[in-house]
One Martini backbone bead per residue (centre of mass of N, CA, C, O) as a GRO file, in nm:
protein
  436
    1UNK     BB    1   8.787  12.193   2.324
    2UNK     BB    2   8.968  12.029   2.077
    3UNK     BB    3   9.193  12.132   1.868
    4UNK     BB    4   9.233  12.100   1.515
    5UNK     BB    5   9.500  11.971   1.307
    6UNK     BB    6   9.588  11.974   0.958
    7UNK     BB    7   9.814  11.785   0.751
    8UNK     BB    8   9.929  11.823   0.414
    9UNK     BB    9  10.179  11.619   0.421
   10UNK     BB   10  10.485  11.388   0.470
   11UNK     BB   11  10.720  11.562   0.495
   12UNK     BB   12  10.925  11.761   0.656
   13UNK     BB   13  10.724  11.998   0.698
   14UNK     BB   14  10.478  11.832   0.791
   15UNK     BB   15  10.600  11.679   1.030
   16UNK     BB   16  10.710  11.924   1.183
   17UNK     BB   17  10.435  12.059   1.218
   18UNK     BB   18  10.308  11.833   1.382
   19UNK     BB   19  10.505  11.849   1.617
   20UNK     BB   20  10.475  12.148   1.692
   21UNK     BB   21  10.164  12.144   1.742
   22UNK     BB   22  10.155  11.920   1.955
   23UNK     BB   23  10.338  12.082   2.155
   24UNK     BB   24  10.102  12.322   2.147
   25UNK     BB   25   9.812  12.138   2.186
   26UNK     BB   26   9.738  11.986   1.936
   27UNK     BB   27   9.523  11.800   1.730
   28UNK     BB   28   9.690  11.581   1.511
   29UNK     BB   29   9.685  11.540   1.144
   30UNK     BB   30   9.860  11.342   0.904
   31UNK     BB   31   9.852  11.353   0.543
   32UNK     BB   32   9.934  11.082   0.311
   33UNK     BB   33   9.940  10.945  -0.005
   34UNK     BB   34  10.108  10.720   0.052
   35UNK     BB   35  10.078  10.358   0.093
   36UNK     BB   36  10.392  10.351   0.139
   37UNK     BB   37  10.714  10.305   0.246
   38UNK     BB   38  11.004  10.486   0.123
   39UNK     BB   39  11.313  10.520   0.035
   40UNK     BB   40  11.552  10.790   0.024
   41UNK     BB   41  11.840  10.844  -0.190
   42UNK     BB   42  11.940  11.082   0.033
   43UNK     BB   43  12.078  11.363   0.154
   44UNK     BB   44  12.129  11.600   0.438
   45UNK     BB   45  12.187  11.932   0.534
   46UNK     BB   46  12.210  12.058   0.868
   47UNK     BB   47  12.201  12.355   0.957
   48UNK     BB   48  12.225  12.556   1.225
   49UNK     BB   49  11.929  12.654   1.209
   50UNK     BB   50  11.810  12.357   1.197
   51UNK     BB   51  11.928  12.250   1.454
   52UNK     BB   52  11.761  12.445   1.631
   53UNK     BB   53  11.485  12.356   1.536
   54UNK     BB   54  11.512  12.062   1.638
   55UNK     BB   55  11.560  12.142   1.930
   56UNK     BB   56  11.272  12.275   1.964
   57UNK     BB   57  11.148  11.967   1.909
   58UNK     BB   58  11.340  11.763   2.084
   59UNK     BB   59  11.590  11.654   1.854
   60UNK     BB   60  11.896  11.708   1.905
   61UNK     BB   61  12.013  11.438   2.014
   62UNK     BB   62  11.921  11.256   1.784
   63UNK     BB   63  12.070  11.397   1.560
   64UNK     BB   64  12.362  11.352   1.674
   65UNK     BB   65  12.345  11.038   1.665
   66UNK     BB   66  12.301  11.023   1.333
   67UNK     BB   67  12.513  11.231   1.260
   68UNK     BB   68  12.749  11.415   1.077
   69UNK     BB   69  13.010  11.599   1.067
   70UNK     BB   70  13.113  11.874   0.896
   71UNK     BB   71  13.412  11.910   0.781
   72UNK     BB   72  13.591  11.915   0.533
   73UNK     BB   73  13.581  12.164   0.276
   74UNK     BB   74  13.516  12.242  -0.084
   75UNK     BB   75  13.649  12.376  -0.393
   76UNK     BB   76  13.657  12.243  -0.730
   77UNK     BB   77  13.800  12.112  -1.001
   78UNK     BB   78  13.795  11.862  -1.233
   79UNK     BB   79  14.120  11.812  -1.178
   80UNK     BB   80  14.126  11.873  -0.837
   81UNK     BB   81  14.163  12.152  -0.783
   82UNK     BB   82  14.182  12.379  -0.533
   83UNK     BB   83  14.005  12.676  -0.454
   84UNK     BB   84  13.871  12.579  -0.175
   85UNK     BB   85  13.939  12.561   0.183
   86UNK     BB   86  13.762  12.421   0.470
   87UNK     BB   87  13.626  12.430   0.806
   88UNK     BB   88  13.310  12.369   0.921
   89UNK     BB   89  13.361  12.400   1.236
   90UNK     BB   90  13.367  12.714   1.238
   91UNK     BB   91  13.058  12.751   1.267
   92UNK     BB   92  13.039  12.698   1.569
   93UNK     BB   93  13.180  12.962   1.660
   94UNK     BB   94  12.978  13.159   1.506
   95UNK     BB   95  12.674  12.991   1.554
   96UNK     BB   96  12.684  12.736   1.780
   97UNK     BB   97  12.673  12.550   1.521
   98UNK     BB   98  12.679  12.262   1.313
   99UNK     BB   99  12.686  12.093   1.040
  100UNK     BB  100  12.467  11.823   0.957
  101UNK     BB  101  12.476  11.478   0.834
  102UNK     BB  102  12.215  11.287   0.662
  103UNK     BB  103  11.975  11.084   0.598
  104UNK     BB  104  11.665  11.161   0.503
  105UNK     BB  105  11.517  10.917   0.632
  106UNK     BB  106  11.612  10.980   0.921
  107UNK     BB  107  11.469  11.248   0.955
  108UNK     BB  108  11.183  11.148   0.902
  109UNK     BB  109  11.177  10.930   1.122
  110UNK     BB  110  11.224  11.124   1.357
  111UNK     BB  111  10.965  11.291   1.313
  112UNK     BB  112  10.760  11.057   1.324
  113UNK     BB  113  10.832  10.965   1.617
  114UNK     BB  114  10.727  11.255   1.742
  115UNK     BB  115  10.455  11.173   1.700
  116UNK     BB  116  10.168  11.089   1.776
  117UNK     BB  117   9.978  10.839   1.806
  118UNK     BB  118   9.796  10.822   1.501
  119UNK     BB  119   9.868  11.094   1.328
  120UNK     BB  120   9.953  10.909   1.081
  121UNK     BB  121   9.835  10.893   0.738
  122UNK     BB  122   9.805  10.664   0.484
  123UNK     BB  123   9.657  10.648   0.168
  124UNK     BB  124   9.570  10.964   0.114
  125UNK     BB  125   9.364  11.197  -0.015
  126UNK     BB  126   9.403  11.560   0.009
  127UNK     BB  127   9.162  11.839   0.026
  128UNK     BB  128   9.101  12.174   0.019
  129UNK     BB  129   8.754  12.301   0.025
  130UNK     BB  130   8.791  12.498   0.288
  131UNK     BB  131   8.963  12.757   0.458
  132UNK     BB  132   8.808  12.947   0.607
  133UNK     BB  133   8.756  13.141   0.914
  134UNK     BB  134   8.678  13.301   1.200
  135UNK     BB  135   8.369  13.149   1.183
  136UNK     BB  136   8.510  12.892   1.038
  137UNK     BB  137   8.618  12.607   0.929
  138UNK     BB  138   8.801  12.396   0.787
  139UNK     BB  139   8.807  12.175   0.490
  140UNK     BB  140   8.887  11.822   0.446
  141UNK     BB  141   8.923  11.599   0.187
  142UNK     BB  142   8.906  11.232   0.214
  143UNK     BB  143   9.073  10.969   0.033
  144UNK     BB  144   9.149  10.695  -0.099
  145UNK     BB  145   9.429  10.595  -0.287
  146UNK     BB  146   9.631  10.319  -0.198
  147UNK     BB  147   9.445  10.226   0.007
  148UNK     BB  148   9.442  10.219   0.332
  149UNK     BB  149   9.457  10.405   0.584
  150UNK     BB  150   9.736  10.432   0.825
  151UNK     BB  151   9.941  10.371   1.051
  152UNK     BB  152  10.280  10.421   1.130
  153UNK     BB  153  10.578  10.253   1.100
  154UNK     BB  154  10.863  10.369   1.245
  155UNK     BB  155  11.172  10.324   1.021
  156UNK     BB  156  11.316  10.566   0.850
  157UNK     BB  157  11.094  10.614   0.632
  158UNK     BB  158  10.941  10.739   0.317
  159UNK     BB  159  10.709  10.886   0.163
  160UNK     BB  160  10.609  11.064  -0.120
  161UNK     BB  161  10.533  11.386  -0.027
  162UNK     BB  162  10.532  11.531  -0.325
  163UNK     BB  163  10.279  11.424  -0.391
  164UNK     BB  164   9.979  11.502  -0.530
  165UNK     BB  165   9.689  11.581  -0.428
  166UNK     BB  166   9.369  11.574  -0.475
  167UNK     BB  167   9.136  11.773  -0.588
  168UNK     BB  168   8.865  11.927  -0.516
  169UNK     BB  169   8.528  12.020  -0.607
  170UNK     BB  170   8.459  12.219  -0.366
  171UNK     BB  171   8.279  12.397  -0.181
  172UNK     BB  172   8.058  12.383   0.044
  173UNK     BB  173   7.739  12.487   0.092
  174UNK     BB  174   7.787  12.486   0.384
  175UNK     BB  175   7.833  12.653   0.711
  176UNK     BB  176   7.983  12.577   0.979
  177UNK     BB  177   7.995  12.594   1.296
  178UNK     BB  178   8.224  12.637   1.549
  179UNK     BB  179   8.113  12.387   1.729
  180UNK     BB  180   8.224  12.173   1.483
  181UNK     BB  181   8.503  12.148   1.539
  182UNK     BB  182   8.642  11.826   1.457
  183UNK     BB  183   8.419  11.705   1.281
  184UNK     BB  184   8.325  11.422   1.114
  185UNK     BB  185   8.234  11.351   0.774
  186UNK     BB  186   8.013  11.236   0.508
  187UNK     BB  187   7.989  11.231   0.190
  188UNK     BB  188   7.806  11.114  -0.072
  189UNK     BB  189   8.089  10.985  -0.208
  190UNK     BB  190   8.254  10.881   0.075
  191UNK     BB  191   8.401  11.107   0.178
  192UNK     BB  192   8.598  11.254   0.404
  193UNK     BB  193   8.533  11.523   0.644
  194UNK     BB  194   8.750  11.758   0.785
  195UNK     BB  195   8.753  11.960   1.063
  196UNK     BB  196   8.948  12.269   1.112
  197UNK     BB  197   9.130  12.524   1.272
  198UNK     BB  198   9.393  12.402   1.117
  199UNK     BB  199   9.597  12.425   0.814
  200UNK     BB  200   9.861  12.242   0.657
  201UNK     BB  201  10.036  12.305   0.353
  202UNK     BB  202  10.264  12.023   0.251
  203UNK     BB  203  10.232  11.964  -0.097
  204UNK     BB  204  10.448  12.104  -0.250
  205UNK     BB  205  10.543  12.250  -0.545
  206UNK     BB  206  10.248  12.135  -0.671
  207UNK     BB  207  10.034  12.258  -0.501
  208UNK     BB  208   9.692  12.242  -0.491
  209UNK     BB  209   9.637  12.451  -0.274
  210UNK     BB  210   9.773  12.690  -0.410
  211UNK     BB  211   9.621  12.682  -0.681
  212UNK     BB  212   9.332  12.723  -0.556
  213UNK     BB  213   9.385  12.960  -0.311
  214UNK     BB  214   9.639  13.089  -0.502
  215UNK     BB  215   9.591  13.194  -0.815
  216UNK     BB  216   9.828  13.437  -0.822
  217UNK     BB  217  10.048  13.253  -0.778
  218UNK     BB  218  10.338  13.137  -0.855
  219UNK     BB  219  10.475  12.894  -1.028
  220UNK     BB  220  10.677  12.670  -1.134
  221UNK     BB  221  11.022  12.667  -1.242
  222UNK     BB  222  11.297  12.642  -1.406
  223UNK     BB  223  11.653  12.599  -1.313
  224UNK     BB  224  11.834  12.479  -1.568
  225UNK     BB  225  11.841  12.179  -1.437
  226UNK     BB  226  11.973  11.851  -1.371
  227UNK     BB  227  11.938  11.590  -1.120
  228UNK     BB  228  12.148  11.374  -0.921
  229UNK     BB  229  12.094  11.118  -0.662
  230UNK     BB  230  12.310  10.959  -0.407
  231UNK     BB  231  12.407  10.650  -0.233
  232UNK     BB  232  12.740  10.537  -0.132
  233UNK     BB  233  13.016  10.381  -0.120
  234UNK     BB  234  13.331  10.427  -0.047
  235UNK     BB  235  13.599  10.425  -0.223
  236UNK     BB  236  13.875  10.250  -0.201
  237UNK     BB  237  14.166  10.448  -0.191
  238UNK     BB  238  14.054  10.724  -0.255
  239UNK     BB  239  14.121  11.032  -0.311
  240UNK     BB  240  13.891  11.222  -0.128
  241UNK     BB  241  13.659  11.020  -0.022
  242UNK     BB  242  13.621  11.187   0.284
  243UNK     BB  243  13.573  11.465   0.134
  244UNK     BB  244  13.413  11.746   0.122
  245UNK     BB  245  13.264  11.856  -0.196
  246UNK     BB  246  13.272  12.093  -0.475
  247UNK     BB  247  13.237  12.070  -0.832
  248UNK     BB  248  13.325  12.300  -1.097
  249UNK     BB  249  13.212  12.335  -1.411
  250UNK     BB  250  13.062  12.350  -1.721
  251UNK     BB  251  12.745  12.320  -1.603
  252UNK     BB  252  12.877  12.144  -1.362
  253UNK     BB  253  12.787  11.969  -1.054
  254UNK     BB  254  12.973  11.811  -0.779
  255UNK     BB  255  12.880  11.634  -0.485
  256UNK     BB  256  13.040  11.550  -0.160
  257UNK     BB  257  12.905  11.362   0.131
  258UNK     BB  258  12.961  11.252   0.434
  259UNK     BB  259  12.852  10.996   0.637
  260UNK     BB  260  12.823  10.831   0.938
  261UNK     BB  261  12.841  10.525   0.790
  262UNK     BB  262  13.062  10.590   0.536
  263UNK     BB  263  12.904  10.707   0.332
  264UNK     BB  264  12.797  10.870   0.025
  265UNK     BB  265  12.679  11.176  -0.076
  266UNK     BB  266  12.553  11.254  -0.407
  267UNK     BB  267  12.564  11.519  -0.660
  268UNK     BB  268  12.425  11.613  -0.988
  269UNK     BB  269  12.449  11.896  -1.209
  270UNK     BB  270  12.294  11.989  -1.529
  271UNK     BB  271  12.285  12.202  -1.766
  272UNK     BB  272  12.078  12.244  -2.026
  273UNK     BB  273  12.290  12.393  -2.221
  274UNK     BB  274  12.482  12.119  -2.238
  275UNK     BB  275  12.325  11.868  -2.234
  276UNK     BB  276  12.136  11.621  -2.121
  277UNK     BB  277  12.151  11.330  -2.007
  278UNK     BB  278  11.957  11.030  -2.067
  279UNK     BB  279  12.165  10.871  -1.887
  280UNK     BB  280  12.371  10.747  -1.645
  281UNK     BB  281  12.588  10.641  -1.834
  282UNK     BB  282  12.636  10.913  -1.973
  283UNK     BB  283  12.725  11.059  -1.721
  284UNK     BB  284  12.972  10.893  -1.661
  285UNK     BB  285  13.119  10.962  -1.927
  286UNK     BB  286  13.137  11.273  -1.880
  287UNK     BB  287  13.302  11.208  -1.583
  288UNK     BB  288  13.563  11.024  -1.633
  289UNK     BB  289  13.790  11.285  -1.606
  290UNK     BB  290  13.746  11.331  -1.326
  291UNK     BB  291  13.808  11.344  -1.020
  292UNK     BB  292  13.871  11.190  -0.745
  293UNK     BB  293  13.589  10.973  -0.687
  294UNK     BB  294  13.380  11.009  -0.917
  295UNK     BB  295  13.396  10.769  -1.118
  296UNK     BB  296  13.383  10.535  -0.903
  297UNK     BB  297  13.124  10.619  -0.766
  298UNK     BB  298  12.935  10.598  -1.016
  299UNK     BB  299  13.017  10.297  -1.088
  300UNK     BB  300  12.894  10.172  -0.803
  301UNK     BB  301  12.605  10.235  -0.910
  302UNK     BB  302  12.279  10.175  -0.933
  303UNK     BB  303  12.070  10.329  -1.145
  304UNK     BB  304  11.800  10.252  -0.985
  305UNK     BB  305  11.913  10.428  -0.717
  306UNK     BB  306  11.874  10.688  -0.882
  307UNK     BB  307  11.795  11.020  -0.867
  308UNK     BB  308  11.589  11.202  -1.111
  309UNK     BB  309  11.561  11.565  -1.172
  310UNK     BB  310  11.423  11.855  -1.209
  311UNK     BB  311  11.501  12.178  -1.142
  312UNK     BB  312  11.287  12.359  -0.925
  313UNK     BB  313  11.098  12.670  -0.867
  314UNK     BB  314  11.006  12.955  -0.703
  315UNK     BB  315  11.023  13.292  -0.773
  316UNK     BB  316  10.802  13.331  -0.540
  317UNK     BB  317  10.614  13.398  -0.296
  318UNK     BB  318  10.341  13.458  -0.181
  319UNK     BB  319  10.203  13.737  -0.051
  320UNK     BB  320  10.078  13.507   0.126
  321UNK     BB  321  10.081  13.214   0.349
  322UNK     BB  322   9.767  13.293   0.389
  323UNK     BB  323   9.430  13.144   0.419
  324UNK     BB  324   9.252  13.177   0.662
  325UNK     BB  325   9.334  12.846   0.805
  326UNK     BB  326   9.577  12.845   0.593
  327UNK     BB  327   9.913  12.710   0.560
  328UNK     BB  328  10.214  12.750   0.400
  329UNK     BB  329  10.480  12.508   0.358
  330UNK     BB  330  10.761  12.495   0.223
  331UNK     BB  331  10.741  12.419  -0.106
  332UNK     BB  332  10.454  12.541  -0.128
  333UNK     BB  333  10.583  12.838  -0.062
  334UNK     BB  334  10.941  12.804  -0.114
  335UNK     BB  335  11.073  12.683  -0.351
  336UNK     BB  336  11.421  12.599  -0.386
  337UNK     BB  337  11.724  12.598  -0.464
  338UNK     BB  338  12.009  12.393  -0.346
  339UNK     BB  339  12.277  12.591  -0.328
  340UNK     BB  340  12.231  12.663   0.004
  341UNK     BB  341  12.083  12.437   0.176
  342UNK     BB  342  11.748  12.544   0.261
  343UNK     BB  343  11.487  12.392   0.213
  344UNK     BB  344  11.452  12.210   0.471
  345UNK     BB  345  11.530  12.428   0.678
  346UNK     BB  346  11.284  12.618   0.623
  347UNK     BB  347  11.068  12.412   0.699
  348UNK     BB  348  11.154  12.393   0.995
  349UNK     BB  349  11.110  12.686   1.064
  350UNK     BB  350  10.815  12.707   0.999
  351UNK     BB  351  10.722  12.504   1.215
  352UNK     BB  352  10.831  12.637   1.471
  353UNK     BB  353  10.689  12.911   1.441
  354UNK     BB  354  10.404  12.799   1.426
  355UNK     BB  355  10.403  12.663   1.709
  356UNK     BB  356  10.431  12.939   1.856
  357UNK     BB  357  10.206  13.129   1.720
  358UNK     BB  358   9.966  12.879   1.740
  359UNK     BB  359  10.022  12.825   2.029
  360UNK     BB  360   9.984  12.850   2.361
  361UNK     BB  361   9.651  12.912   2.369
  362UNK     BB  362   9.526  12.950   2.110
  363UNK     BB  363   9.246  13.038   1.983
  364UNK     BB  364   9.028  12.956   1.746
  365UNK     BB  365   8.954  13.255   1.667
  366UNK     BB  366   9.280  13.344   1.646
  367UNK     BB  367   9.417  13.191   1.411
  368UNK     BB  368   9.422  13.380   1.162
  369UNK     BB  369   9.592  13.603   1.301
  370UNK     BB  370   9.835  13.422   1.369
  371UNK     BB  371   9.902  13.347   1.075
  372UNK     BB  372   9.963  13.630   0.975
  373UNK     BB  373  10.204  13.676   1.161
  374UNK     BB  374  10.367  13.441   1.054
  375UNK     BB  375  10.387  13.542   0.762
  376UNK     BB  376  10.527  13.816   0.826
  377UNK     BB  377  10.783  13.664   0.935
  378UNK     BB  378  10.858  13.455   0.694
  379UNK     BB  379  10.853  13.576   0.406
  380UNK     BB  380  11.105  13.764   0.392
  381UNK     BB  381  11.311  13.542   0.447
  382UNK     BB  382  11.252  13.337   0.215
  383UNK     BB  383  11.291  13.534  -0.018
  384UNK     BB  384  11.594  13.585   0.023
  385UNK     BB  385  11.682  13.283  -0.004
  386UNK     BB  386  11.575  13.237  -0.287
  387UNK     BB  387  11.756  13.448  -0.423
  388UNK     BB  388  12.029  13.334  -0.335
  389UNK     BB  389  11.993  13.056  -0.469
  390UNK     BB  390  11.959  13.156  -0.763
  391UNK     BB  391  12.233  13.301  -0.787
  392UNK     BB  392  12.413  13.058  -0.725
  393UNK     BB  393  12.311  12.881  -0.956
  394UNK     BB  394  12.397  13.063  -1.191
  395UNK     BB  395  12.702  13.042  -1.130
  396UNK     BB  396  12.734  12.722  -1.139
  397UNK     BB  397  12.604  12.703  -1.456
  398UNK     BB  398  12.825  12.806  -1.607
  399UNK     BB  399  12.969  12.791  -1.963
  400UNK     BB  400  13.152  13.010  -2.007
  401UNK     BB  401  13.485  13.041  -2.019
  402UNK     BB  402  13.507  13.330  -1.908
  403UNK     BB  403  13.324  13.298  -1.661
  404UNK     BB  404  13.464  13.050  -1.527
  405UNK     BB  405  13.740  13.181  -1.494
  406UNK     BB  406  13.653  13.412  -1.310
  407UNK     BB  407  13.518  13.243  -1.095
  408UNK     BB  408  13.768  13.068  -1.015
  409UNK     BB  409  13.958  13.301  -0.951
  410UNK     BB  410  13.791  13.427  -0.726
  411UNK     BB  411  13.796  13.178  -0.542
  412UNK     BB  412  14.109  13.157  -0.514
  413UNK     BB  413  14.170  13.449  -0.405
  414UNK     BB  414  13.959  13.406  -0.151
  415UNK     BB  415  14.045  13.155   0.010
  416UNK     BB  416  14.180  13.273   0.282
  417UNK     BB  417  13.867  13.415   0.327
  418UNK     BB  418  13.626  13.215   0.296
  419UNK     BB  419  13.512  13.174   0.579
  420UNK     BB  420  13.449  13.470   0.643
  421UNK     BB  421  13.279  13.531   0.389
  422UNK     BB  422  13.068  13.307   0.427
  423UNK     BB  423  12.971  13.398   0.705
  424UNK     BB  424  12.881  13.678   0.619
  425UNK     BB  425  12.676  13.594   0.390
  426UNK     BB  426  12.520  13.376   0.611
  427UNK     BB  427  12.437  13.507   0.882
  428UNK     BB  428  12.121  13.538   0.837
  429UNK     BB  429  12.074  13.231   0.803
  430UNK     BB  430  12.248  13.071   1.036
  431UNK     BB  431  12.161  13.274   1.291
  432UNK     BB  432  11.905  13.157   1.354
  433UNK     BB  433  11.636  13.168   1.602
  434UNK     BB  434  11.409  13.064   1.797
  435UNK     BB  435  11.129  13.142   1.922
  436UNK     BB  436  10.955  13.220   2.254
   0.00000   0.00000   0.00000
């Protein structure tokens, strides 16, 4: 009998889980709600721990072909004064790998390419209607969402995997025997029901799976800021145009990250307490006197191509990331604020560890116990990183003149030791290595 694994959600965590499980011998189906593939206009920094995770999925060489090395980086004030400058390549000496930067759509396309043919279905709503247990499979109800589900032509773009799948009507009346694992049925309302020995819920921060089967788990809360993300051409002749930096003002953070193709990925977060701009034009006006290339970079972008969203996170992961035969991964389990750059990286770690702990000959009957061991391994780590991200976010969105003065002074005084201090603070995060 070929064990079946179903992944609900086609974002980074879902696709990576599909790749990891297929490499571990599972017959994998990844279900994504989007009916068509859309580019996501944002970049992503793949930290050393995530570089190793992708290497474990057999994608290390492809990653390096597509990505740019993160070179000189630093922290600046709005007037352009450097508070901290460092060379990110030093991370390679400390952690064995360097942070790589690429367009998010390239990472998703790379993961989709690594799935078996026919494993990815678009245009379907998927809901876990029975999590299963040691004696029976999980059941996932699947309906057409926006047109017929179909195999994906992998071209480096992504459907919006964070969209929430529709919740099911409830557990089925009957309990199928274990010898029916992997058999598809049709319910009276025409929905397809897939039985699986393992289900990965990668359905995002608003995960219907988490809400239904983890009713006591905390839901998402506001991070106190609104963010804009964009990718644009580097303004010609602008000083600092090709240097990665993050600029901290009073309640405002602007990041600039060079990509391999010469474009710049930029993000802006504005604390709610400062009054959030209602339009991108208003945001441009607020940052008009910030250092170059920020004003010209924002001026060069079509507002329609800019992503804007409230920053939200989970205050803590559920007490366990597993129920029955269902595992929560990525934002569904541990959505975190972006200030440490580990949201996607931790989703990749989730997937790699899951592929090891539930792969390699794990019997169908042993899946629930294997998932519990995976949860015991992953939960303490992601909880610490969630806390670190929230604390860093609180510092970056400070608006009090006294607090920001002390913050900036502390950054400037520690500048000569910033690389060593940063490496020490993040050693537990960036030093992670895949299990064997």
